Amino acid sequence: MGANNNKSVVKICILIFSGLFFNSTLTGQSSLQIYDNFEGTKALHYGERTGVLDTVAKNPAPNSVNGSVKCGLYVRNAAKKFANIKMNLPQKLTGVDAFATYLGIPPKLKLKVYTSAPAGTLVEILLGSKRGNNDYPAGTHSQYQAYTTKSNEWEELEFKFSQIPQGSETSATQIDQVVLLFNPNSSTSDTYYFDDLSGPSVLTGENTGNSIPTKEENSNDKENKNEKKSSTEKGSKTPNKKGSDKKLTKK
């Protein structure tokens, strides 16, 4: 009897843990890391950008979605069809494969956005390698898309995996750069406030020997001022359907 009871307990434990794993996989549950909340939590630094970027902007309309005092502000450069902001990470991202799939219900990158641009405006995120300056498509691992549903009001966008571009030479374990594009492949000059970009976790100091900045240890990173042409402008193809960063910089 005792042996049978032990076997039953083991079977129950296996079923419970299997169910937890199965549920986590299919429901898209995954821990997201906030890369920058513009109020002390920061795990990246801003590199090249096309347009005006202010990393200590005042929240234009605090609400229940975003009650932060500070946020990011970006004015798109109308002369650049693929105007973008490049954000460099101190280490590689981990667990990206879970996001870059059409199977089940994968976890999603998230970003809070406030803009006067019309509802239905495309926002795109590219995950890639800064070694190749996220050159498209070779330096880009994967693309994620979301569309705004409101104007002049904060909302949190969830980015759906779009594709791994044909010609990509970057694996899921080589990602250390995030590129943000507002209304790509357009000639608009709208203003976008954004906050709390979150996604796959950055490798921690336990794995790499380097710590990730937190609210208590905000890094004094330096802004990348290279004058290289933004490789993303070469053609991020859209498939069918407050740190020490300098304030108000323009390229």
PDB file of N, CA and C in Angstrom, residues 44-144:
ATOM      1  N   LEU A  44      19.856  50.084 -20.517  1.00  0.00           N
ATOM      2  CA  LEU A  44      20.336  50.334 -21.873  1.00  0.00           C
ATOM      3  C   LEU A  44      20.866  51.755 -21.965  1.00  0.00           C
ATOM      4  N   HIS A  45      21.512  52.077 -23.081  1.00  0.00           N
ATOM      5  CA  HIS A  45      21.821  53.478 -23.358  1.00  0.00           C
ATOM      6  C   HIS A  45      21.483  53.771 -24.807  1.00  0.00           C
ATOM      7  N   TYR A  46      21.180  55.018 -25.078  1.00  0.00           N
ATOM      8  CA  TYR A  46      20.691  55.415 -26.392  1.00  0.00           C
ATOM      9  C   TYR A  46      21.854  55.733 -27.316  1.00  0.00           C
ATOM     10  N   GLY A  47      21.820  55.134 -28.492  1.00  0.00           N
ATOM     11  CA  GLY A  47      22.864  55.352 -29.474  1.00  0.00           C
ATOM     12  C   GLY A  47      22.385  56.285 -30.566  1.00  0.00           C
ATOM     13  N   GLU A  48      22.592  55.890 -31.806  1.00  0.00           N
ATOM     14  CA  GLU A  48      22.196  56.727 -32.933  1.00  0.00           C
ATOM     15  C   GLU A  48      20.683  56.850 -33.007  1.00  0.00           C
ATOM     16  N   ARG A  49      20.254  58.003 -33.507  1.00  0.00           N
ATOM     17  CA  ARG A  49      18.836  58.205 -33.735  1.00  0.00           C
ATOM     18  C   ARG A  49      18.656  59.195 -34.875  1.00  0.00           C
ATOM     19  N   THR A  50      17.518  59.107 -35.568  1.00  0.00           N
ATOM     20  CA  THR A  50      17.183  60.078 -36.604  1.00  0.00           C
ATOM     21  C   THR A  50      15.921  60.791 -36.139  1.00  0.00           C
ATOM     22  N   GLY A  51      16.076  62.032 -35.740  1.00  0.00           N
ATOM     23  CA  GLY A  51      14.981  62.786 -35.161  1.00  0.00           C
ATOM     24  C   GLY A  51      15.423  63.403 -33.850  1.00  0.00           C
ATOM     25  N   VAL A  52      14.485  63.936 -33.099  1.00  0.00           N
ATOM     26  CA  VAL A  52      14.774  64.586 -31.820  1.00  0.00           C
ATOM     27  C   VAL A  52      14.380  63.644 -30.683  1.00  0.00           C
ATOM     28  N   LEU A  53      15.310  63.411 -29.759  1.00  0.00           N
ATOM     29  CA  LEU A  53      15.053  62.543 -28.618  1.00  0.00           C
ATOM     30  C   LEU A  53      15.302  63.298 -27.317  1.00  0.00           C
ATOM     31  N   ASP A  54      14.335  63.261 -26.415  1.00  0.00           N
ATOM     32  CA  ASP A  54      14.460  63.856 -25.085  1.00  0.00           C
ATOM     33  C   ASP A  54      14.177  62.752 -24.070  1.00  0.00           C
ATOM     34  N   THR A  55      15.167  62.417 -23.251  1.00  0.00           N
ATOM     35  CA  THR A  55      15.003  61.319 -22.296  1.00  0.00           C
ATOM     36  C   THR A  55      14.596  61.787 -20.901  1.00  0.00           C
ATOM     37  N   VAL A  56      14.317  63.068 -20.741  1.00  0.00           N
ATOM     38  CA  VAL A  56      13.831  63.581 -19.448  1.00  0.00           C
ATOM     39  C   VAL A  56      12.598  64.458 -19.674  1.00  0.00           C
ATOM     40  N   ALA A  57      11.731  64.030 -20.568  1.00  0.00           N
ATOM     41  CA  ALA A  57      10.531  64.801 -20.883  1.00  0.00           C
ATOM     42  C   ALA A  57       9.475  64.645 -19.790  1.00  0.00           C
ATOM     43  N   LYS A  58       8.655  65.657 -19.640  1.00  0.00           N
ATOM     44  CA  LYS A  58       7.564  65.610 -18.666  1.00  0.00           C
ATOM     45  C   LYS A  58       6.381  64.863 -19.266  1.00  0.00           C
ATOM     46  N   ASN A  59       5.794  63.995 -18.485  1.00  0.00           N
ATOM     47  CA  ASN A  59       4.606  63.262 -18.918  1.00  0.00           C
ATOM     48  C   ASN A  59       3.507  64.260 -19.272  1.00  0.00           C
ATOM     49  N   PRO A  60       3.023  64.264 -20.527  1.00  0.00           N
ATOM     50  CA  PRO A  60       2.049  65.270 -20.958  1.00  0.00           C
ATOM     51  C   PRO A  60       0.651  65.079 -20.379  1.00  0.00           C
ATOM     52  N   ALA A  61       0.313  63.855 -19.988  1.00  0.00           N
ATOM     53  CA  ALA A  61      -1.048  63.595 -19.502  1.00  0.00           C
ATOM     54  C   ALA A  61      -1.076  62.317 -18.668  1.00  0.00           C
ATOM     55  N   PRO A  62      -0.611  62.390 -17.421  1.00  0.00           N
ATOM     56  CA  PRO A  62      -0.610  61.187 -16.570  1.00  0.00           C
ATOM     57  C   PRO A  62      -2.010  60.589 -16.438  1.00  0.00           C
ATOM     58  N   ASN A  63      -2.080  59.272 -16.484  1.00  0.00           N
ATOM     59  CA  ASN A  63      -3.360  58.590 -16.276  1.00  0.00           C
ATOM     60  C   ASN A  63      -3.104  57.236 -15.639  1.00  0.00           C
ATOM     61  N   SER A  64      -4.113  56.386 -15.602  1.00  0.00           N
ATOM     62  CA  SER A  64      -3.975  55.089 -14.945  1.00  0.00           C
ATOM     63  C   SER A  64      -3.016  54.170 -15.687  1.00  0.00           C
ATOM     64  N   VAL A  65      -2.829  54.388 -16.974  1.00  0.00           N
ATOM     65  CA  VAL A  65      -1.898  53.567 -17.754  1.00  0.00           C
ATOM     66  C   VAL A  65      -0.464  53.964 -17.464  1.00  0.00           C
ATOM     67  N   ASN A  66      -0.221  55.267 -17.381  1.00  0.00           N
ATOM     68  CA  ASN A  66       1.124  55.760 -17.091  1.00  0.00           C
ATOM     69  C   ASN A  66       1.050  57.008 -16.216  1.00  0.00           C
ATOM     70  N   GLY A  67       1.314  56.819 -14.933  1.00  0.00           N
ATOM     71  CA  GLY A  67       1.292  57.935 -13.999  1.00  0.00           C
ATOM     72  C   GLY A  67       2.666  58.491 -13.697  1.00  0.00           C
ATOM     73  N   SER A  68       3.686  58.082 -14.475  1.00  0.00           N
ATOM     74  CA  SER A  68       5.052  58.545 -14.246  1.00  0.00           C
ATOM     75  C   SER A  68       5.174  60.050 -14.457  1.00  0.00           C
ATOM     76  N   VAL A  69       6.110  60.659 -13.759  1.00  0.00           N
ATOM     77  CA  VAL A  69       6.376  62.088 -13.929  1.00  0.00           C
ATOM     78  C   VAL A  69       7.179  62.324 -15.201  1.00  0.00           C
ATOM     79  N   LYS A  70       8.154  61.452 -15.460  1.00  0.00           N
ATOM     80  CA  LYS A  70       9.028  61.594 -16.621  1.00  0.00           C
ATOM     81  C   LYS A  70       8.811  60.454 -17.616  1.00  0.00           C
ATOM     82  N   CYS A  71       9.166  60.722 -18.870  1.00  0.00           N
ATOM     83  CA  CYS A  71       9.068  59.715 -19.923  1.00  0.00           C
ATOM     84  C   CYS A  71       9.995  60.128 -21.061  1.00  0.00           C
ATOM     85  N   GLY A  72      10.030  59.353 -22.107  1.00  0.00           N
ATOM     86  CA  GLY A  72      10.809  59.711 -23.282  1.00  0.00           C
ATOM     87  C   GLY A  72       9.950  60.470 -24.279  1.00  0.00           C
ATOM     88  N   LEU A  73      10.587  61.327 -25.072  1.00  0.00           N
ATOM     89  CA  LEU A  73       9.889  62.064 -26.122  1.00  0.00           C
ATOM     90  C   LEU A  73      10.692  61.936 -27.407  1.00  0.00           C
ATOM     91  N   TYR A  74      10.006  61.657 -28.496  1.00  0.00           N
ATOM     92  CA  TYR A  74      10.685  61.505 -29.785  1.00  0.00           C
ATOM     93  C   TYR A  74       9.886  62.220 -30.860  1.00  0.00           C
ATOM     94  N   VAL A  75      10.564  63.098 -31.600  1.00  0.00           N
ATOM     95  CA  VAL A  75       9.957  63.776 -32.741  1.00  0.00           C
ATOM     96  C   VAL A  75      10.547  63.153 -33.995  1.00  0.00           C
ATOM     97  N   ARG A  76       9.710  62.548 -34.776  1.00  0.00           N
ATOM     98  CA  ARG A  76      10.163  61.815 -35.948  1.00  0.00           C
ATOM     99  C   ARG A  76      10.714  62.749 -37.023  1.00  0.00           C
ATOM    100  N   ASN A  77      11.784  62.315 -37.689  1.00  0.00           N
ATOM    101  CA  ASN A  77      12.392  63.066 -38.783  1.00  0.00           C
ATOM    102  C   ASN A  77      11.669  62.714 -40.081  1.00  0.00           C
ATOM    103  N   ALA A  78      10.911  63.665 -40.616  1.00  0.00           N
ATOM    104  CA  ALA A  78      10.103  63.407 -41.808  1.00  0.00           C
ATOM    105  C   ALA A  78      10.942  63.100 -43.039  1.00  0.00           C
ATOM    106  N   ALA A  79      12.206  63.526 -43.027  1.00  0.00           N
ATOM    107  CA  ALA A  79      13.072  63.311 -44.188  1.00  0.00           C
ATOM    108  C   ALA A  79      13.596  61.877 -44.268  1.00  0.00           C
ATOM    109  N   LYS A  80      13.413  61.111 -43.200  1.00  0.00           N
ATOM    110  CA  LYS A  80      13.907  59.736 -43.153  1.00  0.00           C
ATOM    111  C   LYS A  80      12.727  58.769 -43.071  1.00  0.00           C
ATOM    112  N   LYS A  81      12.535  57.989 -44.109  1.00  0.00           N
ATOM    113  CA  LYS A  81      11.397  57.069 -44.135  1.00  0.00           C
ATOM    114  C   LYS A  81      11.460  56.036 -43.021  1.00  0.00           C
ATOM    115  N   PHE A  82      12.671  55.632 -42.684  1.00  0.00           N
ATOM    116  CA  PHE A  82      12.827  54.630 -41.628  1.00  0.00           C
ATOM    117  C   PHE A  82      13.536  55.243 -40.416  1.00  0.00           C
ATOM    118  N   ALA A  83      13.081  56.436 -40.026  1.00  0.00           N
ATOM    119  CA  ALA A  83      13.625  57.105 -38.838  1.00  0.00           C
ATOM    120  C   ALA A  83      13.495  56.177 -37.638  1.00  0.00           C
ATOM    121  N   ASN A  84      14.531  56.169 -36.789  1.00  0.00           N
ATOM    122  CA  ASN A  84      14.527  55.203 -35.696  1.00  0.00           C
ATOM    123  C   ASN A  84      15.386  55.662 -34.530  1.00  0.00           C
ATOM    124  N   ILE A  85      15.241  54.950 -33.419  1.00  0.00           N
ATOM    125  CA  ILE A  85      16.073  55.143 -32.229  1.00  0.00           C
ATOM    126  C   ILE A  85      16.769  53.822 -31.942  1.00  0.00           C
ATOM    127  N   LYS A  86      18.094  53.847 -31.843  1.00  0.00           N
ATOM    128  CA  LYS A  86      18.846  52.640 -31.509  1.00  0.00           C
ATOM    129  C   LYS A  86      19.168  52.651 -30.017  1.00  0.00           C
ATOM    130  N   MET A  87      18.900  51.535 -29.370  1.00  0.00           N
ATOM    131  CA  MET A  87      19.143  51.390 -27.937  1.00  0.00           C
ATOM    132  C   MET A  87      20.074  50.206 -27.715  1.00  0.00           C
ATOM    133  N   ASN A  88      21.218  50.466 -27.105  1.00  0.00           N
ATOM    134  CA  ASN A  88      22.237  49.435 -26.913  1.00  0.00           C
ATOM    135  C   ASN A  88      22.178  48.853 -25.508  1.00  0.00           C
ATOM    136  N   LEU A  89      22.267  47.540 -25.427  1.00  0.00           N
ATOM    137  CA  LEU A  89      22.211  46.826 -24.154  1.00  0.00           C
ATOM    138  C   LEU A  89      23.608  46.453 -23.696  1.00  0.00           C
ATOM    139  N   PRO A  90      23.850  46.376 -22.381  1.00  0.00           N
ATOM    140  CA  PRO A  90      25.190  46.057 -21.878  1.00  0.00           C
ATOM    141  C   PRO A  90      25.569  44.601 -22.090  1.00  0.00           C
ATOM    142  N   GLN A  91      24.575  43.729 -22.228  1.00  0.00           N
ATOM    143  CA  GLN A  91      24.807  42.306 -22.448  1.00  0.00           C
ATOM    144  C   GLN A  91      23.747  41.775 -23.409  1.00  0.00           C
ATOM    145  N   LYS A  92      23.861  40.512 -23.737  1.00  0.00           N
ATOM    146  CA  LYS A  92      22.908  39.892 -24.661  1.00  0.00           C
ATOM    147  C   LYS A  92      21.558  39.657 -23.969  1.00  0.00           C
ATOM    148  N   LEU A  93      20.510  39.630 -24.797  1.00  0.00           N
ATOM    149  CA  LEU A  93      19.196  39.249 -24.297  1.00  0.00           C
ATOM    150  C   LEU A  93      19.122  37.733 -24.184  1.00  0.00           C
ATOM    151  N   THR A  94      18.273  37.254 -23.304  1.00  0.00           N
ATOM    152  CA  THR A  94      18.099  35.818 -23.132  1.00  0.00           C
ATOM    153  C   THR A  94      16.630  35.444 -23.311  1.00  0.00           C
ATOM    154  N   GLY A  95      16.388  34.261 -23.841  1.00  0.00           N
ATOM    155  CA  GLY A  95      15.017  33.779 -24.001  1.00  0.00           C
ATOM    156  C   GLY A  95      14.257  34.406 -25.146  1.00  0.00           C
ATOM    157  N   VAL A  96      14.949  34.913 -26.145  1.00  0.00           N
ATOM    158  CA  VAL A  96      14.283  35.587 -27.265  1.00  0.00           C
ATOM    159  C   VAL A  96      13.459  34.612 -28.107  1.00  0.00           C
ATOM    160  N   ASP A  97      13.906  33.365 -28.200  1.00  0.00           N
ATOM    161  CA  ASP A  97      13.181  32.379 -29.010  1.00  0.00           C
ATOM    162  C   ASP A  97      11.718  32.256 -28.589  1.00  0.00           C
ATOM    163  N   ALA A  98      11.449  32.455 -27.306  1.00  0.00           N
ATOM    164  CA  ALA A  98      10.068  32.346 -26.818  1.00  0.00           C
ATOM    165  C   ALA A  98       9.180  33.438 -27.402  1.00  0.00           C
ATOM    166  N   PHE A  99       9.765  34.597 -27.737  1.00  0.00           N
ATOM    167  CA  PHE A  99       9.024  35.722 -28.299  1.00  0.00           C
ATOM    168  C   PHE A  99       8.893  35.608 -29.816  1.00  0.00           C
ATOM    169  N   ALA A 100       9.915  35.049 -30.458  1.00  0.00           N
ATOM    170  CA  ALA A 100       9.992  35.027 -31.924  1.00  0.00           C
ATOM    171  C   ALA A 100       9.409  33.739 -32.487  1.00  0.00           C
ATOM    172  N   THR A 101       8.122  33.550 -32.294  1.00  0.00           N
ATOM    173  CA  THR A 101       7.468  32.344 -32.793  1.00  0.00           C
ATOM    174  C   THR A 101       6.002  32.625 -33.088  1.00  0.00           C
ATOM    175  N   TYR A 102       5.464  31.863 -34.029  1.00  0.00           N
ATOM    176  CA  TYR A 102       4.038  31.947 -34.341  1.00  0.00           C
ATOM    177  C   TYR A 102       3.241  30.904 -33.556  1.00  0.00           C
ATOM    178  N   LEU A 103       3.932  30.017 -32.856  1.00  0.00           N
ATOM    179  CA  LEU A 103       3.289  28.907 -32.166  1.00  0.00           C
ATOM    180  C   LEU A 103       2.734  29.331 -30.808  1.00  0.00           C
ATOM    181  N   GLY A 104       1.594  28.761 -30.442  1.00  0.00           N
ATOM    182  CA  GLY A 104       1.003  29.044 -29.143  1.00  0.00           C
ATOM    183  C   GLY A 104       0.683  30.521 -28.977  1.00  0.00           C
ATOM    184  N   ILE A 105       0.836  31.005 -27.770  1.00  0.00           N
ATOM    185  CA  ILE A 105       0.633  32.424 -27.464  1.00  0.00           C
ATOM    186  C   ILE A 105       1.927  32.932 -26.842  1.00  0.00           C
ATOM    187  N   PRO A 106       2.874  33.372 -27.663  1.00  0.00           N
ATOM    188  CA  PRO A 106       4.178  33.790 -27.134  1.00  0.00           C
ATOM    189  C   PRO A 106       4.079  35.063 -26.309  1.00  0.00           C
ATOM    190  N   PRO A 107       5.017  35.286 -25.391  1.00  0.00           N
ATOM    191  CA  PRO A 107       5.064  36.551 -24.648  1.00  0.00           C
ATOM    192  C   PRO A 107       5.313  37.700 -25.613  1.00  0.00           C
ATOM    193  N   LYS A 108       4.952  38.888 -25.218  1.00  0.00           N
ATOM    194  CA  LYS A 108       5.056  40.040 -26.117  1.00  0.00           C
ATOM    195  C   LYS A 108       5.860  41.174 -25.493  1.00  0.00           C
ATOM    196  N   LEU A 109       6.651  41.841 -26.329  1.00  0.00           N
ATOM    197  CA  LEU A 109       7.295  43.070 -25.904  1.00  0.00           C
ATOM    198  C   LEU A 109       6.204  44.111 -25.683  1.00  0.00           C
ATOM    199  N   LYS A 110       6.448  45.056 -24.762  1.00  0.00           N
ATOM    200  CA  LYS A 110       5.435  46.057 -24.450  1.00  0.00           C
ATOM    201  C   LYS A 110       6.046  47.456 -24.420  1.00  0.00           C
ATOM    202  N   LEU A 111       5.223  48.450 -24.733  1.00  0.00           N
ATOM    203  CA  LEU A 111       5.664  49.842 -24.707  1.00  0.00           C
ATOM    204  C   LEU A 111       4.450  50.733 -24.486  1.00  0.00           C
ATOM    205  N   LYS A 112       4.577  51.689 -23.569  1.00  0.00           N
ATOM    206  CA  LYS A 112       3.517  52.667 -23.349  1.00  0.00           C
ATOM    207  C   LYS A 112       3.759  53.851 -24.284  1.00  0.00           C
ATOM    208  N   VAL A 113       2.706  54.279 -24.973  1.00  0.00           N
ATOM    209  CA  VAL A 113       2.833  55.321 -25.998  1.00  0.00           C
ATOM    210  C   VAL A 113       1.726  56.356 -25.851  1.00  0.00           C
ATOM    211  N   TYR A 114       2.109  57.625 -26.063  1.00  0.00           N
ATOM    212  CA  TYR A 114       1.158  58.737 -26.122  1.00  0.00           C
ATOM    213  C   TYR A 114       1.526  59.551 -27.354  1.00  0.00           C
ATOM    214  N   THR A 115       0.582  59.771 -28.254  1.00  0.00           N
ATOM    215  CA  THR A 115       0.888  60.522 -29.468  1.00  0.00           C
ATOM    216  C   THR A 115      -0.368  61.163 -30.036  1.00  0.00           C
ATOM    217  N   SER A 116      -0.147  62.242 -30.776  1.00  0.00           N
ATOM    218  CA  SER A 116      -1.247  62.883 -31.488  1.00  0.00           C
ATOM    219  C   SER A 116      -1.428  62.280 -32.873  1.00  0.00           C
ATOM    220  N   ALA A 117      -0.539  61.365 -33.257  1.00  0.00           N
ATOM    221  CA  ALA A 117      -0.672  60.678 -34.542  1.00  0.00           C
ATOM    222  C   ALA A 117      -1.979  59.889 -34.550  1.00  0.00           C
ATOM    223  N   PRO A 118      -2.566  59.690 -35.715  1.00  0.00           N
ATOM    224  CA  PRO A 118      -3.867  59.014 -35.771  1.00  0.00           C
ATOM    225  C   PRO A 118      -3.818  57.575 -35.277  1.00  0.00           C
ATOM    226  N   ALA A 119      -4.936  57.114 -34.741  1.00  0.00           N
ATOM    227  CA  ALA A 119      -5.044  55.715 -34.338  1.00  0.00           C
ATOM    228  C   ALA A 119      -4.778  54.832 -35.555  1.00  0.00           C
ATOM    229  N   GLY A 120      -4.135  53.708 -35.328  1.00  0.00           N
ATOM    230  CA  GLY A 120      -3.773  52.829 -36.431  1.00  0.00           C
ATOM    231  C   GLY A 120      -2.351  53.041 -36.915  1.00  0.00           C
ATOM    232  N   THR A 121      -1.591  53.902 -36.224  1.00  0.00           N
ATOM    233  CA  THR A 121      -0.193  54.143 -36.589  1.00  0.00           C
ATOM    234  C   THR A 121       0.666  52.948 -36.183  1.00  0.00           C
ATOM    235  N   LEU A 122       1.489  52.494 -37.104  1.00  0.00           N
ATOM    236  CA  LEU A 122       2.359  51.345 -36.851  1.00  0.00           C
ATOM    237  C   LEU A 122       3.564  51.743 -36.001  1.00  0.00           C
ATOM    238  N   VAL A 123       3.869  50.922 -35.014  1.00  0.00           N
ATOM    239  CA  VAL A 123       5.095  51.047 -34.227  1.00  0.00           C
ATOM    240  C   VAL A 123       5.813  49.710 -34.347  1.00  0.00           C
ATOM    241  N   GLU A 124       7.102  49.759 -34.601  1.00  0.00           N
ATOM    242  CA  GLU A 124       7.848  48.524 -34.854  1.00  0.00           C
ATOM    243  C   GLU A 124       9.101  48.457 -33.983  1.00  0.00           C
ATOM    244  N   ILE A 125       9.436  47.253 -33.550  1.00  0.00           N
ATOM    245  CA  ILE A 125      10.653  46.998 -32.783  1.00  0.00           C
ATOM    246  C   ILE A 125      11.476  45.944 -33.508  1.00  0.00           C
ATOM    247  N   LEU A 126      12.766  46.218 -33.652  1.00  0.00           N
ATOM    248  CA  LEU A 126      13.700  45.250 -34.217  1.00  0.00           C
ATOM    249  C   LEU A 126      14.664  44.812 -33.124  1.00  0.00           C
ATOM    250  N   LEU A 127      14.892  43.526 -33.011  1.00  0.00           N
ATOM    251  CA  LEU A 127      15.909  42.993 -32.112  1.00  0.00           C
ATOM    252  C   LEU A 127      17.072  42.515 -32.959  1.00  0.00           C
ATOM    253  N   GLY A 128      18.277  42.994 -32.635  1.00  0.00           N
ATOM    254  CA  GLY A 128      19.422  42.631 -33.451  1.00  0.00           C
ATOM    255  C   GLY A 128      20.737  42.804 -32.724  1.00  0.00           C
ATOM    256  N   SER A 129      21.803  42.883 -33.502  1.00  0.00           N
ATOM    257  CA  SER A 129      23.156  42.952 -32.951  1.00  0.00           C
ATOM    258  C   SER A 129      23.779  44.314 -33.219  1.00  0.00           C
ATOM    259  N   LYS A 130      24.332  44.946 -32.172  1.00  0.00           N
ATOM    260  CA  LYS A 130      24.988  46.237 -32.367  1.00  0.00           C
ATOM    261  C   LYS A 130      26.332  46.077 -33.062  1.00  0.00           C
ATOM    262  N   ARG A 131      26.847  44.846 -33.085  1.00  0.00           N
ATOM    263  CA  ARG A 131      28.105  44.598 -33.794  1.00  0.00           C
ATOM    264  C   ARG A 131      27.955  44.952 -35.267  1.00  0.00           C
ATOM    265  N   GLY A 132      26.777  44.640 -35.817  1.00  0.00           N
ATOM    266  CA  GLY A 132      26.482  45.004 -37.196  1.00  0.00           C
ATOM    267  C   GLY A 132      25.594  46.224 -37.269  1.00  0.00           C
ATOM    268  N   ASN A 133      25.485  46.959 -36.146  1.00  0.00           N
ATOM    269  CA  ASN A 133      24.635  48.149 -36.057  1.00  0.00           C
ATOM    270  C   ASN A 133      23.201  47.832 -36.470  1.00  0.00           C
ATOM    271  N   ASN A 134      22.792  46.591 -36.176  1.00  0.00           N
ATOM    272  CA  ASN A 134      21.450  46.119 -36.514  1.00  0.00           C
ATOM    273  C   ASN A 134      21.150  46.345 -37.993  1.00  0.00           C
ATOM    274  N   ASP A 135      22.162  46.156 -38.820  1.00  0.00           N
ATOM    275  CA  ASP A 135      22.011  46.317 -40.263  1.00  0.00           C
ATOM    276  C   ASP A 135      20.908  45.395 -40.762  1.00  0.00           C
ATOM    277  N   TYR A 136      20.010  45.934 -41.567  1.00  0.00           N
ATOM    278  CA  TYR A 136      18.863  45.165 -42.038  1.00  0.00           C
ATOM    279  C   TYR A 136      19.128  44.591 -43.427  1.00  0.00           C
ATOM    280  N   PRO A 137      18.934  43.298 -43.661  1.00  0.00           N
ATOM    281  CA  PRO A 137      18.378  42.330 -42.705  1.00  0.00           C
ATOM    282  C   PRO A 137      19.426  41.513 -41.938  1.00  0.00           C
ATOM    283  N   ALA A 138      20.707  41.576 -42.371  1.00  0.00           N
ATOM    284  CA  ALA A 138      21.719  40.687 -41.791  1.00  0.00           C
ATOM    285  C   ALA A 138      21.852  40.841 -40.279  1.00  0.00           C
ATOM    286  N   GLY A 139      21.845  42.078 -39.781  1.00  0.00           N
ATOM    287  CA  GLY A 139      22.052  42.307 -38.356  1.00  0.00           C
ATOM    288  C   GLY A 139      20.791  42.272 -37.518  1.00  0.00           C
ATOM    289  N   THR A 140      19.664  42.011 -38.147  1.00  0.00           N
ATOM    290  CA  THR A 140      18.382  41.963 -37.442  1.00  0.00           C
ATOM    291  C   THR A 140      17.946  40.522 -37.244  1.00  0.00           C
ATOM    292  N   HIS A 141      17.632  40.172 -36.016  1.00  0.00           N
ATOM    293  CA  HIS A 141      17.145  38.818 -35.757  1.00  0.00           C
ATOM    294  C   HIS A 141      15.642  38.698 -35.987  1.00  0.00           C
ATOM    295  N   SER A 142      14.872  39.657 -35.453  1.00  0.00           N
ATOM    296  CA  SER A 142      13.418  39.523 -35.529  1.00  0.00           C
ATOM    297  C   SER A 142      12.721  40.872 -35.447  1.00  0.00           C
ATOM    298  N   GLN A 143      11.509  40.923 -36.014  1.00  0.00           N
ATOM    299  CA  GLN A 143      10.696  42.139 -36.049  1.00  0.00           C
ATOM    300  C   GLN A 143       9.383  41.915 -35.300  1.00  0.00           C
ATOM    301  N   TYR A 144       8.924  42.982 -34.630  1.00  0.00           N
ATOM    302  CA  TYR A 144       7.691  42.916 -33.844  1.00  0.00           C
ATOM    303  C   TYR A 144       6.876  44.177 -34.129  1.00  0.00           C
TER     304      TYR A 144
END
